[in-house]
Tab-separated table of C-alpha atoms in Angstrom:
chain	number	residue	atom	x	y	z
A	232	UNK	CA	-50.459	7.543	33.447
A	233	UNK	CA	-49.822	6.522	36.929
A	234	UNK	CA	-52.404	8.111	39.483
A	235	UNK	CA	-51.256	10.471	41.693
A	236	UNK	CA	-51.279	9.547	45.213
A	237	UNK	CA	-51.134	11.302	48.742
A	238	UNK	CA	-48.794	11.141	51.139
A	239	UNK	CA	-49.460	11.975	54.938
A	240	UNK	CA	-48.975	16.071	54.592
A	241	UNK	CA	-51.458	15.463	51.910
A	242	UNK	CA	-54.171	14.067	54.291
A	243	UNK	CA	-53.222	16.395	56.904
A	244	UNK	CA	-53.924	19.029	54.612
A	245	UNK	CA	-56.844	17.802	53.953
A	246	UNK	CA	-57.963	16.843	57.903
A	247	UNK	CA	-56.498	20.143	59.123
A	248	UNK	CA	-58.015	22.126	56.010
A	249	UNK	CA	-61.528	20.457	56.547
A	250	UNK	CA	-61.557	21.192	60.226
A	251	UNK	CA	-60.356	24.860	59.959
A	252	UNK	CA	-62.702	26.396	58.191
A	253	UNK	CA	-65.537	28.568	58.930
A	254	UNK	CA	-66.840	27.117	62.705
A	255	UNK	CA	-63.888	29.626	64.708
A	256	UNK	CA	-64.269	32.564	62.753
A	257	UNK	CA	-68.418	32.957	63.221
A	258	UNK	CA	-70.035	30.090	65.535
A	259	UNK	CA	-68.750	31.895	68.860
A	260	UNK	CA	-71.017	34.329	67.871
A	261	UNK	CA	-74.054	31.872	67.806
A	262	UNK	CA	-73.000	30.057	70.789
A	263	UNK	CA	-72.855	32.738	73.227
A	264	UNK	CA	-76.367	33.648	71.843
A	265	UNK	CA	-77.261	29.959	73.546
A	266	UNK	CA	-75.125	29.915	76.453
A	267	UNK	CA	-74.087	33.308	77.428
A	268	UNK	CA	-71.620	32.644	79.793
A	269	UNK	CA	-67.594	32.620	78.515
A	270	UNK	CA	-66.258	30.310	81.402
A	271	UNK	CA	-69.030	28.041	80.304
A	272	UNK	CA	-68.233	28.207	76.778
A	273	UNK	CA	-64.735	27.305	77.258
A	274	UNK	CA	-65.846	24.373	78.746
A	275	UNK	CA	-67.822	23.483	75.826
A	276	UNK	CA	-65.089	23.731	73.414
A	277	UNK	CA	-63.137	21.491	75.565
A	278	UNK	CA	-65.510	18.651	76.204
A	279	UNK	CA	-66.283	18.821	72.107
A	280	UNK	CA	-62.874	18.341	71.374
A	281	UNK	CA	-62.790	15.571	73.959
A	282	UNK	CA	-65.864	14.021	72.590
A	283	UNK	CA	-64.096	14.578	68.616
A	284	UNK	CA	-60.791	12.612	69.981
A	285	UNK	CA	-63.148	10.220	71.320
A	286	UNK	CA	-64.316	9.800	67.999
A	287	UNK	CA	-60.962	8.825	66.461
A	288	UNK	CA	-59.934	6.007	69.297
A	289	UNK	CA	-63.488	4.620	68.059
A	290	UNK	CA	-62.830	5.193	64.445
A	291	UNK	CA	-59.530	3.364	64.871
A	292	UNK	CA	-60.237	0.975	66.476
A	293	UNK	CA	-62.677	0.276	63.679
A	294	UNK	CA	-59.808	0.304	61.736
A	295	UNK	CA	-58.047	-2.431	63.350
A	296	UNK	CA	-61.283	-4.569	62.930
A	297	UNK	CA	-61.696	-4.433	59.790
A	298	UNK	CA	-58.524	-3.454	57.985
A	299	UNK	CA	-60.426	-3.970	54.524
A	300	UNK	CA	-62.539	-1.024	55.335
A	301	UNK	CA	-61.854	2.301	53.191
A	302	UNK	CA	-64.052	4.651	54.968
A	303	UNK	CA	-67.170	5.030	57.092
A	304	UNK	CA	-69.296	3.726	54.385
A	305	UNK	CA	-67.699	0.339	54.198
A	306	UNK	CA	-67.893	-0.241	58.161
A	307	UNK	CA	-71.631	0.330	57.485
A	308	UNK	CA	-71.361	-2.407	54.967
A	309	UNK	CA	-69.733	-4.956	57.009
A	310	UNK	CA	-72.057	-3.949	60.249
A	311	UNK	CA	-75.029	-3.295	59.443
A	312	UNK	CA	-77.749	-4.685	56.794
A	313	UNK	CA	-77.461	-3.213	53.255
A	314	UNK	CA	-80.755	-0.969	53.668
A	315	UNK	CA	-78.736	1.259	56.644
A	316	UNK	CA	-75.254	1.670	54.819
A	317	UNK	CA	-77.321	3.081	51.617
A	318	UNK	CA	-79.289	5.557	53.749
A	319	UNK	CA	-75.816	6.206	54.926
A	320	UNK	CA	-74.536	6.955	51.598
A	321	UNK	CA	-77.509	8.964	50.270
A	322	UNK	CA	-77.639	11.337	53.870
A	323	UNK	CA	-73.706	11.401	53.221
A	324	UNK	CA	-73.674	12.398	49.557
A	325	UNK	CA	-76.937	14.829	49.772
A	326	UNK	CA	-77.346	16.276	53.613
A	327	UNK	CA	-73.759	15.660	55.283
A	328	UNK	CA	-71.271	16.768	52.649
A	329	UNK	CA	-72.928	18.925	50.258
A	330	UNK	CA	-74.213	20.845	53.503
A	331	UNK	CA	-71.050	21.131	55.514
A	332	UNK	CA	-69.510	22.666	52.124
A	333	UNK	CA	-72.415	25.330	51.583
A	334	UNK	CA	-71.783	26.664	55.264
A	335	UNK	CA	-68.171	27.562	54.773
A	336	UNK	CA	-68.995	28.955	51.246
A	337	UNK	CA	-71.321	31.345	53.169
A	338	UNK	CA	-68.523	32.121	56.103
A	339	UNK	CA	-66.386	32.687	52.651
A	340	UNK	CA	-68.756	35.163	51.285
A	341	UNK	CA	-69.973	37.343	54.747
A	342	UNK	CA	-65.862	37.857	55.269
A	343	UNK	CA	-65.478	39.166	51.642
A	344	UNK	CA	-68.294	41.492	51.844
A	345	UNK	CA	-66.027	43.180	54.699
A	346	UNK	CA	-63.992	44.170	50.788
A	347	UNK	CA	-67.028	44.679	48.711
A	348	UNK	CA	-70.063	45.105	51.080
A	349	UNK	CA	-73.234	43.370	49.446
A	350	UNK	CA	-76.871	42.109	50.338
A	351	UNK	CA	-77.901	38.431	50.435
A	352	UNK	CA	-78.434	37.768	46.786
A	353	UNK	CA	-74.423	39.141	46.448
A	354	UNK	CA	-73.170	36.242	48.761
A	355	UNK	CA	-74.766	33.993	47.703
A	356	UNK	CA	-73.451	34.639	43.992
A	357	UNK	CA	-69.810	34.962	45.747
A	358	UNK	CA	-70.989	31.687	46.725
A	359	UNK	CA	-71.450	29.729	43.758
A	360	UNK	CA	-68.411	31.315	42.258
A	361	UNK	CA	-66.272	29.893	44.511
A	362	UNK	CA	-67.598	26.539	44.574
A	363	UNK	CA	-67.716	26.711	40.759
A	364	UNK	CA	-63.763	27.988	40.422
A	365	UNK	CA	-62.500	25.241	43.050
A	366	UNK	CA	-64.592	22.320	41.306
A	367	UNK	CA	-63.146	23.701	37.763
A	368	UNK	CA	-59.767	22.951	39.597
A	369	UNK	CA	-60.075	19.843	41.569
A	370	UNK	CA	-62.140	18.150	38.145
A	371	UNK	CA	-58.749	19.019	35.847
A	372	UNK	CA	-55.848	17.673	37.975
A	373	UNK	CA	-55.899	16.058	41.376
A	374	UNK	CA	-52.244	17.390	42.110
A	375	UNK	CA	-53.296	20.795	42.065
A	376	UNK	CA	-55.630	20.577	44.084
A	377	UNK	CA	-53.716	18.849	46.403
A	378	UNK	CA	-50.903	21.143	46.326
A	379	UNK	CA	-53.624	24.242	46.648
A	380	UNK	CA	-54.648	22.186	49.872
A	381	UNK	CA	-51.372	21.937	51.402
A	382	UNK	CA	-50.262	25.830	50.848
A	383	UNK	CA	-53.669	27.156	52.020
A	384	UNK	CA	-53.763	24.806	54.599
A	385	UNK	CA	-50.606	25.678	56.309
A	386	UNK	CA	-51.639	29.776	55.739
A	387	UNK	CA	-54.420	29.257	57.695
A	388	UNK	CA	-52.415	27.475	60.699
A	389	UNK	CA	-50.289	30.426	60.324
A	390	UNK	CA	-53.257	32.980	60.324
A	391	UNK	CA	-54.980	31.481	63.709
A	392	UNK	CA	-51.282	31.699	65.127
A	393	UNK	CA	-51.004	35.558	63.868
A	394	UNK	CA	-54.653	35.828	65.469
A	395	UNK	CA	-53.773	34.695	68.443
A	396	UNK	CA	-51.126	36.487	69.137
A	397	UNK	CA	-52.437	39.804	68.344
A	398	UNK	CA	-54.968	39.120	70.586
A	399	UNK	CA	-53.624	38.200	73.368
A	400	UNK	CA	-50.214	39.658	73.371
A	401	UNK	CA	-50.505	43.325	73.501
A	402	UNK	CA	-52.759	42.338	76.802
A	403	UNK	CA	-55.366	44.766	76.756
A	404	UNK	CA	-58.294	42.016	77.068
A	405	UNK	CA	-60.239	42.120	80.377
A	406	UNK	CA	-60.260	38.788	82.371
A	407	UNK	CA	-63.561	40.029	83.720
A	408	UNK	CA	-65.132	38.694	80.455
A	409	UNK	CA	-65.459	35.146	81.799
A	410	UNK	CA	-67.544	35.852	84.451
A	411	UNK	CA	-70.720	33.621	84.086
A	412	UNK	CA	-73.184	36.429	84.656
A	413	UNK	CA	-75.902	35.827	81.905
A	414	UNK	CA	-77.149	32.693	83.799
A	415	UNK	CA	-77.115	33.351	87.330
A	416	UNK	CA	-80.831	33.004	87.535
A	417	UNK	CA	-80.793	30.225	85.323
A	418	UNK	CA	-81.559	26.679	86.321
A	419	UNK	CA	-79.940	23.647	86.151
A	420	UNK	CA	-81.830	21.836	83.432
A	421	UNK	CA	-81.623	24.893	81.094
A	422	UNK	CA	-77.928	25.123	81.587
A	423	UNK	CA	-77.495	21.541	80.454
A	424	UNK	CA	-80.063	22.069	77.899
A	425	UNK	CA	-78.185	25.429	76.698
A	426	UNK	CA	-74.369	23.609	76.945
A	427	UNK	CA	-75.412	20.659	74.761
A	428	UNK	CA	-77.328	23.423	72.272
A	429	UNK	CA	-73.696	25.425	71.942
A	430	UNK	CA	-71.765	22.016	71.698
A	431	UNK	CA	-73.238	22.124	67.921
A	432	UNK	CA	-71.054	25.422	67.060
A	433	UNK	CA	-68.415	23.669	68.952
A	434	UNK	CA	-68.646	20.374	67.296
A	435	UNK	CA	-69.386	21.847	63.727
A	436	UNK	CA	-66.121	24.037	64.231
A	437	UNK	CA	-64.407	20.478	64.970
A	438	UNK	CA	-66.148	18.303	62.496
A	439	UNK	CA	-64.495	17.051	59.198
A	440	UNK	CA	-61.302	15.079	60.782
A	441	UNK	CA	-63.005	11.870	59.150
A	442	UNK	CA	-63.148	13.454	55.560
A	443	UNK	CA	-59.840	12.086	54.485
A	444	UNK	CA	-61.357	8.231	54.721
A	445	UNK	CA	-63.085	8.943	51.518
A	446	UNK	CA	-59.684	9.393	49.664
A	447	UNK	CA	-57.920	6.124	51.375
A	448	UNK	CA	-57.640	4.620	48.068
A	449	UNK	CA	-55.172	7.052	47.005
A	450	UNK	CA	-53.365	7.293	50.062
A	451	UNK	CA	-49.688	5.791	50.371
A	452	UNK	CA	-50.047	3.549	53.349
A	453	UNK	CA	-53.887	3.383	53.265
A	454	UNK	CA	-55.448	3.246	56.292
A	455	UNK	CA	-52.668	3.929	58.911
A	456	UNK	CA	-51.694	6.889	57.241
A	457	UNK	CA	-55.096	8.495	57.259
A	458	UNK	CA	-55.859	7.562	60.938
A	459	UNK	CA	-52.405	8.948	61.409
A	460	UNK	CA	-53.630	12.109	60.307
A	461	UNK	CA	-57.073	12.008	61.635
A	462	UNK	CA	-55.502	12.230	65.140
A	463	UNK	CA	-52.290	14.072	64.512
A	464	UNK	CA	-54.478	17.191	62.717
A	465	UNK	CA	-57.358	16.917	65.421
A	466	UNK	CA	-54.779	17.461	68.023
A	467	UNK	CA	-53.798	20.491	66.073
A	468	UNK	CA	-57.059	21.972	65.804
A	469	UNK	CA	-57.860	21.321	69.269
A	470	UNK	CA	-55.214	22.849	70.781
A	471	UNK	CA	-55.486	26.126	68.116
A	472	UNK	CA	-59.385	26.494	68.822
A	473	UNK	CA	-58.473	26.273	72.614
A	474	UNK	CA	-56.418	29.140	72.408
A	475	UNK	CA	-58.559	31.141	69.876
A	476	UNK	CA	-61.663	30.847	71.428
A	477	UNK	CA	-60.009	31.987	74.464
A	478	UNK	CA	-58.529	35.197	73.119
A	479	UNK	CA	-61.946	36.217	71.300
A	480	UNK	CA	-63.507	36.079	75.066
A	481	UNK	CA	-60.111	37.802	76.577
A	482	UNK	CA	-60.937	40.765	74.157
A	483	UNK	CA	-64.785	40.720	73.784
A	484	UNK	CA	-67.597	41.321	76.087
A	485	UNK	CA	-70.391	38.786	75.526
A	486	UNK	CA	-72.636	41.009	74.180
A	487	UNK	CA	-69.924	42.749	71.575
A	488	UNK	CA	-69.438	38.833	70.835
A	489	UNK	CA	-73.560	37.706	70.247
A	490	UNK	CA	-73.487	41.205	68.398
A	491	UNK	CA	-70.884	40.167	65.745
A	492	UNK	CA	-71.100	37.866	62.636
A	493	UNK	CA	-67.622	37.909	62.030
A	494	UNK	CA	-66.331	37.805	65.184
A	495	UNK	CA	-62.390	37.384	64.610
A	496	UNK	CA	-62.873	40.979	62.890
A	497	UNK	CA	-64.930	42.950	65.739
A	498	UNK	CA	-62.028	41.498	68.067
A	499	UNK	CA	-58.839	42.841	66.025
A	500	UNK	CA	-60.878	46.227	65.312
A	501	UNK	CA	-61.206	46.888	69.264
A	502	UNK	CA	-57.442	45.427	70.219
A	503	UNK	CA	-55.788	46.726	67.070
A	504	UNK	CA	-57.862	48.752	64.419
A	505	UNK	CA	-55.579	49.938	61.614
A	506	UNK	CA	-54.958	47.002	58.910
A	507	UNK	CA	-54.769	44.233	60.892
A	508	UNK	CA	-58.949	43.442	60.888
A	509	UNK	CA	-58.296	43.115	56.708
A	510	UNK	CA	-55.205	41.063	56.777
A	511	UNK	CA	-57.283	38.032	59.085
A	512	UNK	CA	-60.428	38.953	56.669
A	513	UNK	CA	-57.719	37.615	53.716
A	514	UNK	CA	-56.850	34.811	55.893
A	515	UNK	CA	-60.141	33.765	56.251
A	516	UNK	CA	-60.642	33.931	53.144
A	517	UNK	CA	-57.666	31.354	52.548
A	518	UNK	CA	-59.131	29.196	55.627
A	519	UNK	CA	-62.565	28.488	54.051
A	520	UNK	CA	-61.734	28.517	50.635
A	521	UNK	CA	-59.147	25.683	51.546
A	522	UNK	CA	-61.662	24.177	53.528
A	523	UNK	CA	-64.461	24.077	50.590
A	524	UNK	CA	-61.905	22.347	48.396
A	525	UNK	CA	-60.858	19.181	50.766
A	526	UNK	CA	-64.851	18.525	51.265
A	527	UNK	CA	-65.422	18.897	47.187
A	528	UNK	CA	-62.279	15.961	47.099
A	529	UNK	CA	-63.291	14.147	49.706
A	530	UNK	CA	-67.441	14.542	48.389
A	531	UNK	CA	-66.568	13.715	44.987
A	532	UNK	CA	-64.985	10.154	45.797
A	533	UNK	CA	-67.579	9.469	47.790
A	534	UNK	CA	-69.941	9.656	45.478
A	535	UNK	CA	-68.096	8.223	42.720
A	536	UNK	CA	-67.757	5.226	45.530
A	537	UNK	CA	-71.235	5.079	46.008
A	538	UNK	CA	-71.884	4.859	42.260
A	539	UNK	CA	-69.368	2.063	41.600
A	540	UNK	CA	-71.573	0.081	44.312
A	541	UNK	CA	-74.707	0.651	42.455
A	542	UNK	CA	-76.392	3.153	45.225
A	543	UNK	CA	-76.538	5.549	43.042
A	544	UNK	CA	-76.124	6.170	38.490
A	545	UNK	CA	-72.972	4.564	37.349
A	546	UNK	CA	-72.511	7.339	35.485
A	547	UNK	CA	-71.122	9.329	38.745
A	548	UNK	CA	-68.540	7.025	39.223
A	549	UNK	CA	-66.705	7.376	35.478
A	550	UNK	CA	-63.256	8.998	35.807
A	551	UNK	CA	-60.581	10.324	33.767
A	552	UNK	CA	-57.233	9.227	32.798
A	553	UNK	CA	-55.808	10.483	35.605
A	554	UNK	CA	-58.782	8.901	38.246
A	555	UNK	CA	-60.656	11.857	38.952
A	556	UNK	CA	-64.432	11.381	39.013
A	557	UNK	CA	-65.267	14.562	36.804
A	558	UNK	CA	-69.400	14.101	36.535
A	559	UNK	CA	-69.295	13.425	40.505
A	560	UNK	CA	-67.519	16.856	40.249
A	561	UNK	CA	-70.126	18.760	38.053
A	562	UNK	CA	-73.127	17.160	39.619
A	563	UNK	CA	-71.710	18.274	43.221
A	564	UNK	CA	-71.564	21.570	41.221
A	565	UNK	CA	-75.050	21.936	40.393
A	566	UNK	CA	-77.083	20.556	43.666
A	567	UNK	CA	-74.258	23.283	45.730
A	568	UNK	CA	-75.583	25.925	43.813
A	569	UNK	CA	-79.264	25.185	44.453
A	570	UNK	CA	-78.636	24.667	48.293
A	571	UNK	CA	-76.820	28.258	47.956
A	572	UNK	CA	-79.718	29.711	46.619
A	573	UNK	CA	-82.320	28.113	48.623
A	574	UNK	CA	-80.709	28.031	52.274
A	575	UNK	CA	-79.094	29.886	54.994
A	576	UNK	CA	-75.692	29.006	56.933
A	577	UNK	CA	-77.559	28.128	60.191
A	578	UNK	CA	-79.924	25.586	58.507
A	579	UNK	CA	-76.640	24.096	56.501
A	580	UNK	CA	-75.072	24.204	60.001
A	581	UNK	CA	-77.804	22.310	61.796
A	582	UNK	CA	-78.336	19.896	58.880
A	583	UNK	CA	-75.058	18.958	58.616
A	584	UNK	CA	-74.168	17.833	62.350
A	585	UNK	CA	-77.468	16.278	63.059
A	586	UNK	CA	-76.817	14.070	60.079
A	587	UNK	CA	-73.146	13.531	61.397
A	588	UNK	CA	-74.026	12.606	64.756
A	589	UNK	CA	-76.892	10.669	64.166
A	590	UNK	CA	-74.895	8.149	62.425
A	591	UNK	CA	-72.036	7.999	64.302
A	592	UNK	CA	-74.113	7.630	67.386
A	593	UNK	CA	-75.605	4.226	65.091
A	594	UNK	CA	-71.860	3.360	63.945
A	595	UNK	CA	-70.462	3.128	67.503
A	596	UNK	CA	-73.767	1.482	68.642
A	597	UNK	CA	-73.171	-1.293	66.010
A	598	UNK	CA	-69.237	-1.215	66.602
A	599	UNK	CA	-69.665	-1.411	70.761
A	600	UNK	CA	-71.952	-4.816	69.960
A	601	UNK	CA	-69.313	-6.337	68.070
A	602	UNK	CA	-66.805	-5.600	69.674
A	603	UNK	CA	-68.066	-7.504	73.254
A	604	UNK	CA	-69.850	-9.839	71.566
A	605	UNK	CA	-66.867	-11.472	69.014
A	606	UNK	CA	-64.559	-10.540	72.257
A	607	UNK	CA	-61.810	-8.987	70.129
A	608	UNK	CA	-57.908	-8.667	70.613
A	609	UNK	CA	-56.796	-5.915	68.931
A	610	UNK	CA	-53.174	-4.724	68.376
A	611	UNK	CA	-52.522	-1.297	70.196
A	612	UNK	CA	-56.432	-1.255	71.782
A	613	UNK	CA	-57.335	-2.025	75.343
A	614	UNK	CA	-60.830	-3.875	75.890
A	615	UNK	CA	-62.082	-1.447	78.822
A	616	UNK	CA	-60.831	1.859	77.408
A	617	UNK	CA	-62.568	0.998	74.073
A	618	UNK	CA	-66.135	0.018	75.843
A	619	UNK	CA	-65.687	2.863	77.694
A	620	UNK	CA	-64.913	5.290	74.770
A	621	UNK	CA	-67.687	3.436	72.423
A	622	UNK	CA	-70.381	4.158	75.555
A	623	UNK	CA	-69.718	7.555	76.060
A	624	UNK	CA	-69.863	8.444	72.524
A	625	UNK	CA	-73.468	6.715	72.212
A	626	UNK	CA	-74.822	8.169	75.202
A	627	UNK	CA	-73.146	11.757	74.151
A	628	UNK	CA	-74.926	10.933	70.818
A	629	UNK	CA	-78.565	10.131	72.057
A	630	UNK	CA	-78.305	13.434	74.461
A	631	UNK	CA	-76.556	15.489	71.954
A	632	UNK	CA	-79.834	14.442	69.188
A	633	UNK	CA	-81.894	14.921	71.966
A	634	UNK	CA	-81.746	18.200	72.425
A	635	UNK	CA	-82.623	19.147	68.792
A	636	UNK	CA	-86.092	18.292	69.634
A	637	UNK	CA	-86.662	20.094	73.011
């Protein structure tokens, strides 16, 4: 049987799915907690998205160096010494992945208790369901889940639209909102301090366009397509968290907003009430759930990956007739569930974009060096726009990890 393969809507699915997930419906909550000032926040969700697009010049330019590269794991390869690219793996396969997943299961879970209200232990059951019902799907047939990706996927770009606009349209928000009043007698250094700290909700919200590298092997086109989509999809989500994020603030006073865990409700119940706060609760639904499934496809190849290179049991890299790694699949299973039981979303959060930026900050550090030193030509990249974009993302990186310790 001929595997299947994806085409570019496939990995768009999967970029836009990965990206859209839980981050805009519950981390604008947590980051006015750190930064209580709207103007301010909106320029946090604008310099993350400029620092994410950053990200994908660098990546892609990566790309053109080594065109024999699959995904982040094999520029570590090529890079670095062996000892970093397997700590790269193992953080990747047990911290970064695994950890980004259990987060949006949780956003999944506190929006269906709006349905069925329920304590802790009830979530996180709702939890493991989930995770166990999409792995059950993705382990039998690659297509489906592909297709599932796709439709959900392009419901959630319609349900941010629909939020959107019934926020901001019928125009009863209060421009009064952005006033930065919670830090006028703050000082400098703890407003830098406090902007970097709310860049994480930001940046988690954003996080996940570089997912789709795992599958390049099954990509028509290989590489180009999936930086194709890496760009194309974080251009998307930039411009749809923009607009979002503004129309939560439009509606919400900063303290109704710090006061709310599920923030894109508490907004349609004071614009709207009636139905409309259930019918976005179902569309989140749709948004995270999608969202679980492209990091389960995109987590199981890279485990499988890391198996076939002897970093981990070959075991997790057998696959069935149709090329699906099925005991990558039911081992993912089985550590998700523990983290469910065992965690929180905030420490998932944290875990999982201090992980993410540590190494980038060490892949464009390694990438920067190479790139002046072999004095490289390469097709569609200019020399000073590249050292320019490879600095800023280091020095954003060593601030940005900074700040987790003070």
């Amino acid at each position: 049987m001929t595997p299947y393969k994806l085409n570019l809507i496939s990995c768009l699915g999967i970029v836009i799915g990965t990206i859209i997930g839980s981050g805009i419906f519950i981390v604008p909550s947590i980051m006015i907690q750190t930064l209580p000032s709207p103007g301010l926040i909106l320029l946090v969700w604008i310099f993350s998205a400029a620092i994410s697009i950053t990200g994908v010049y660098v990546i892609a330019g990566m790309g053109m160096a080594y065109p024999n590269a699959r995904d982040l794991s094999d520029y570590y390869r090529v890079m670095f010494p062996k000892w970093i690219a397997w700590i790269f793996n193992q953080v990747s396969v047990w911290i970064i992945n695994p950890c980004g997943s259990v987060a949006i299961a949780f956003v999944f879970a506190e929006y269906f208790s709006y349905f069925f209200p329920m304590g802790s232990l009830g979530i996180k059951g709702v939890d493991i369901v989930l995770v166990f019902l999409i792995t059950v799907m993705d382990a039998l047939n690659t297509k489906t889940g592909d297709r599932f990706q796709v439709l959900f996927t392009t419901v959630k770009v319609g349900a941010l639209i629909l939020l959107i606009g019934m926020l901001l349209l019928p125009g009863k928000g209060n421009i009064s909102n952005f006033q930065m009043t919670g830090i006028t007698d703050w000082n400098t250094l703890k407003i830098i301090g406090a902007f970097f700290a709310a860049s994480t909700g930001a940046l988690n919200a954003l996080d996940g366009w570089y997912m789709v590298s795992h599958v390049t092997p099954e990509v028509e086109g290989g590489v180009k397509t999936v930086k194709k989509a890496m760009i194309l999809g974080l251009l998307i989500c930039m411009a749809l968290y923009l607009l979002t994020a503004f129309a939560y603030q439009y509606i919400l006073t900063p303290e109704e907003m710090a006061s709310s865990k599920l923030v894109a409700i508490t907004a349609l119940e004071k614009e709207l009430g009636g139905m409309a706060p259930a019918i976005i609760a179902i569309m989140v639904l749709i948004s995270t759930g999608s969202c679980v499934n492209g990091n389960l496809i995109a987590s199981s190849r890279l485990m499988a990956s890391a198996a076939e290179q002897k970093m981990l049991p070959t075991i997790l890299a057998k696959k069935s007739k149709q090329n699906i790694p099925v005991n990558a699949f039911i081992v993912l299973f089985f550590y998700q569930s523990f983290l469910i039981l065992t965690g929180s979303y905030e420490l998932f959060l944290e875990m999982s974009v201090f992980s993410i930026w540590l190494f980038i900050t060490i892949l464009t550090a390694g990438f920067l060096k190479g790139f002046i030193k072999n004095n490289w030509s390469l097709e569609g990249i200019r020399r000073v726009p590249m050292i320019l974009a490879c600095t800023l993302l280091v020095v954003f990186g060593i601030i940005y990890l900074l700040n987790f310790f003070v």
